[in-house]
Amino acid sequence: MLLVHATGWGLALGAAAVVAVLLALPPGFTTRVAFALGLALLLVQAVQQRPEGDFLVGSDLAGYGLLTLGLVVLVGAVVSVPRRRPTTAAAEDSTL
């Protein structure tokens, strides 16, 4: 996805693949959030300037779309984490 994001079909195909993997993983910190965090860290590394002086992700519409996709995936993974239910002792204390 990172190497073909400059083309329209590459960005669309990469986004579809990332969303499919995200939906296939069960919700949780060790699955979806770990995948999304890994993708976000990869994108952070990719936007750094290379030793040759160029960039892997350009500052054009496709580059911003790729970064937006990474942010949306990370937020979506965190939001999909199931909430913990209170224990019975905590539930009894809250009713008093």
mmCIF file of C-alpha atoms in Angstrom:
data_model
loop_
_atom_site.group_PDB
_atom_site.id
_atom_site.type_symbol
_atom_site.label_atom_id
_atom_site.label_comp_id
_atom_site.label_asym_id
_atom_site.label_seq_id
_atom_site.Cartn_x
_atom_site.Cartn_y
_atom_site.Cartn_z
ATOM 1 C CA MET A 1 0.000 0.000 0.000
ATOM 2 C CA LEU A 2 2.760 2.394 0.897
ATOM 3 C CA LEU A 3 4.600 2.029 -2.392
ATOM 4 C CA VAL A 4 1.548 2.280 -4.681
ATOM 5 C CA HIS A 5 -0.456 4.928 -2.822
ATOM 6 C CA ALA A 6 0.446 7.588 -5.396
ATOM 7 C CA THR A 7 -1.884 5.969 -7.923
ATOM 8 C CA GLY A 8 -5.620 6.133 -7.383
ATOM 9 C CA TRP A 9 -6.150 2.405 -7.692
ATOM 10 C CA GLY A 10 -3.214 1.689 -5.368
ATOM 11 C CA LEU A 11 -4.589 3.843 -2.592
ATOM 12 C CA ALA A 12 -8.086 2.383 -3.007
ATOM 13 C CA LEU A 13 -6.806 -1.208 -3.070
ATOM 14 C CA GLY A 14 -4.566 -0.593 -0.061
ATOM 15 C CA ALA A 15 -7.385 1.041 1.889
ATOM 16 C CA ALA A 16 -9.706 -1.875 1.093
ATOM 17 C CA ALA A 17 -7.078 -4.373 2.231
ATOM 18 C CA VAL A 18 -6.398 -2.507 5.482
ATOM 19 C CA VAL A 19 -10.103 -2.203 6.275
ATOM 20 C CA ALA A 20 -10.644 -5.902 5.476
ATOM 21 C CA VAL A 21 -7.840 -6.931 7.834
ATOM 22 C CA LEU A 22 -9.125 -4.580 10.514
ATOM 23 C CA LEU A 23 -12.617 -6.069 10.307
ATOM 24 C CA ALA A 24 -11.285 -9.636 10.234
ATOM 25 C CA LEU A 25 -9.340 -9.175 13.475
ATOM 26 C CA PRO A 26 -11.269 -9.572 16.700
ATOM 27 C CA PRO A 27 -11.668 -6.364 18.697
ATOM 28 C CA GLY A 28 -9.112 -5.840 21.434
ATOM 29 C CA PHE A 29 -5.856 -4.182 22.378
ATOM 30 C CA THR A 30 -3.688 -7.119 21.337
ATOM 31 C CA THR A 31 -5.315 -7.566 17.935
ATOM 32 C CA ARG A 32 -6.972 -4.588 16.223
ATOM 33 C CA VAL A 33 -5.220 -1.863 18.172
ATOM 34 C CA ALA A 34 -1.843 -3.565 17.736
ATOM 35 C CA PHE A 35 -2.389 -3.804 13.965
ATOM 36 C CA ALA A 36 -3.530 -0.185 13.734
ATOM 37 C CA LEU A 37 -0.653 1.032 15.896
ATOM 38 C CA GLY A 38 1.814 -0.872 13.731
ATOM 39 C CA LEU A 39 0.343 0.731 10.619
ATOM 40 C CA ALA A 40 0.489 4.185 12.201
ATOM 41 C CA LEU A 41 4.122 3.703 13.256
ATOM 42 C CA LEU A 42 4.978 2.548 9.736
ATOM 43 C CA LEU A 43 3.420 5.705 8.326
ATOM 44 C CA VAL A 44 5.257 7.898 10.839
ATOM 45 C CA GLN A 45 8.520 6.296 9.746
ATOM 46 C CA ALA A 46 7.576 6.686 6.076
ATOM 47 C CA VAL A 47 6.990 10.435 6.277
ATOM 48 C CA GLN A 48 10.486 11.089 7.660
ATOM 49 C CA GLN A 49 13.010 12.534 5.248
ATOM 50 C CA ARG A 50 15.237 9.899 3.672
ATOM 51 C CA PRO A 51 19.048 10.221 3.550
ATOM 52 C CA GLU A 52 18.851 11.125 -0.139
ATOM 53 C CA GLY A 53 16.750 14.150 0.757
ATOM 54 C CA ASP A 54 13.457 12.914 -0.673
ATOM 55 C CA PHE A 55 10.284 11.592 0.902
ATOM 56 C CA LEU A 56 8.465 8.281 0.486
ATOM 57 C CA VAL A 57 5.078 9.903 1.097
ATOM 58 C CA GLY A 58 4.604 13.097 -0.839
ATOM 59 C CA SER A 59 2.690 16.153 0.285
ATOM 60 C CA ASP A 60 -0.044 15.727 -2.292
ATOM 61 C CA LEU A 61 -3.637 14.536 -2.138
ATOM 62 C CA ALA A 62 -2.654 10.852 -2.216
ATOM 63 C CA GLY A 63 -0.109 11.333 0.576
ATOM 64 C CA TYR A 64 -2.593 13.129 2.790
ATOM 65 C CA GLY A 65 -5.162 10.454 1.978
ATOM 66 C CA LEU A 66 -2.733 7.772 3.130
ATOM 67 C CA LEU A 67 -2.047 9.603 6.391
ATOM 68 C CA THR A 68 -5.761 10.168 6.941
ATOM 69 C CA LEU A 69 -6.393 6.468 6.378
ATOM 70 C CA GLY A 70 -3.831 5.619 9.036
ATOM 71 C CA LEU A 71 -5.443 7.993 11.523
ATOM 72 C CA VAL A 72 -8.949 6.705 10.788
ATOM 73 C CA VAL A 73 -7.793 3.098 11.189
ATOM 74 C CA LEU A 74 -6.134 3.882 14.528
ATOM 75 C CA VAL A 75 -9.163 5.736 15.897
ATOM 76 C CA GLY A 76 -11.525 3.047 14.616
ATOM 77 C CA ALA A 77 -9.495 0.297 16.273
ATOM 78 C CA VAL A 78 -9.428 2.088 19.615
ATOM 79 C CA VAL A 79 -13.150 2.886 19.490
ATOM 80 C CA SER A 80 -14.012 -0.747 18.718
ATOM 81 C CA VAL A 81 -12.359 -2.074 21.895
ATOM 82 C CA PRO A 82 -15.096 -3.601 24.038
ATOM 83 C CA ARG A 83 -15.826 -1.836 27.305
ATOM 84 C CA ARG A 84 -15.216 -3.684 30.522
ATOM 85 C CA ARG A 85 -18.258 -4.402 32.597
ATOM 86 C CA PRO A 86 -18.043 -3.478 36.242
ATOM 87 C CA THR A 87 -17.538 -6.289 38.715
ATOM 88 C CA THR A 88 -20.419 -7.261 40.943
ATOM 89 C CA ALA A 89 -18.895 -5.575 43.988
ATOM 90 C CA ALA A 90 -18.470 -2.318 42.100
ATOM 91 C CA ALA A 91 -22.013 -2.599 40.745
ATOM 92 C CA GLU A 92 -23.425 -3.088 44.248
ATOM 93 C CA ASP A 93 -21.514 -0.064 45.568
ATOM 94 C CA SER A 94 -22.828 2.152 42.799
ATOM 95 C CA THR A 95 -26.449 1.358 43.689
ATOM 96 C CA LEU A 96 -26.078 2.688 47.229
#
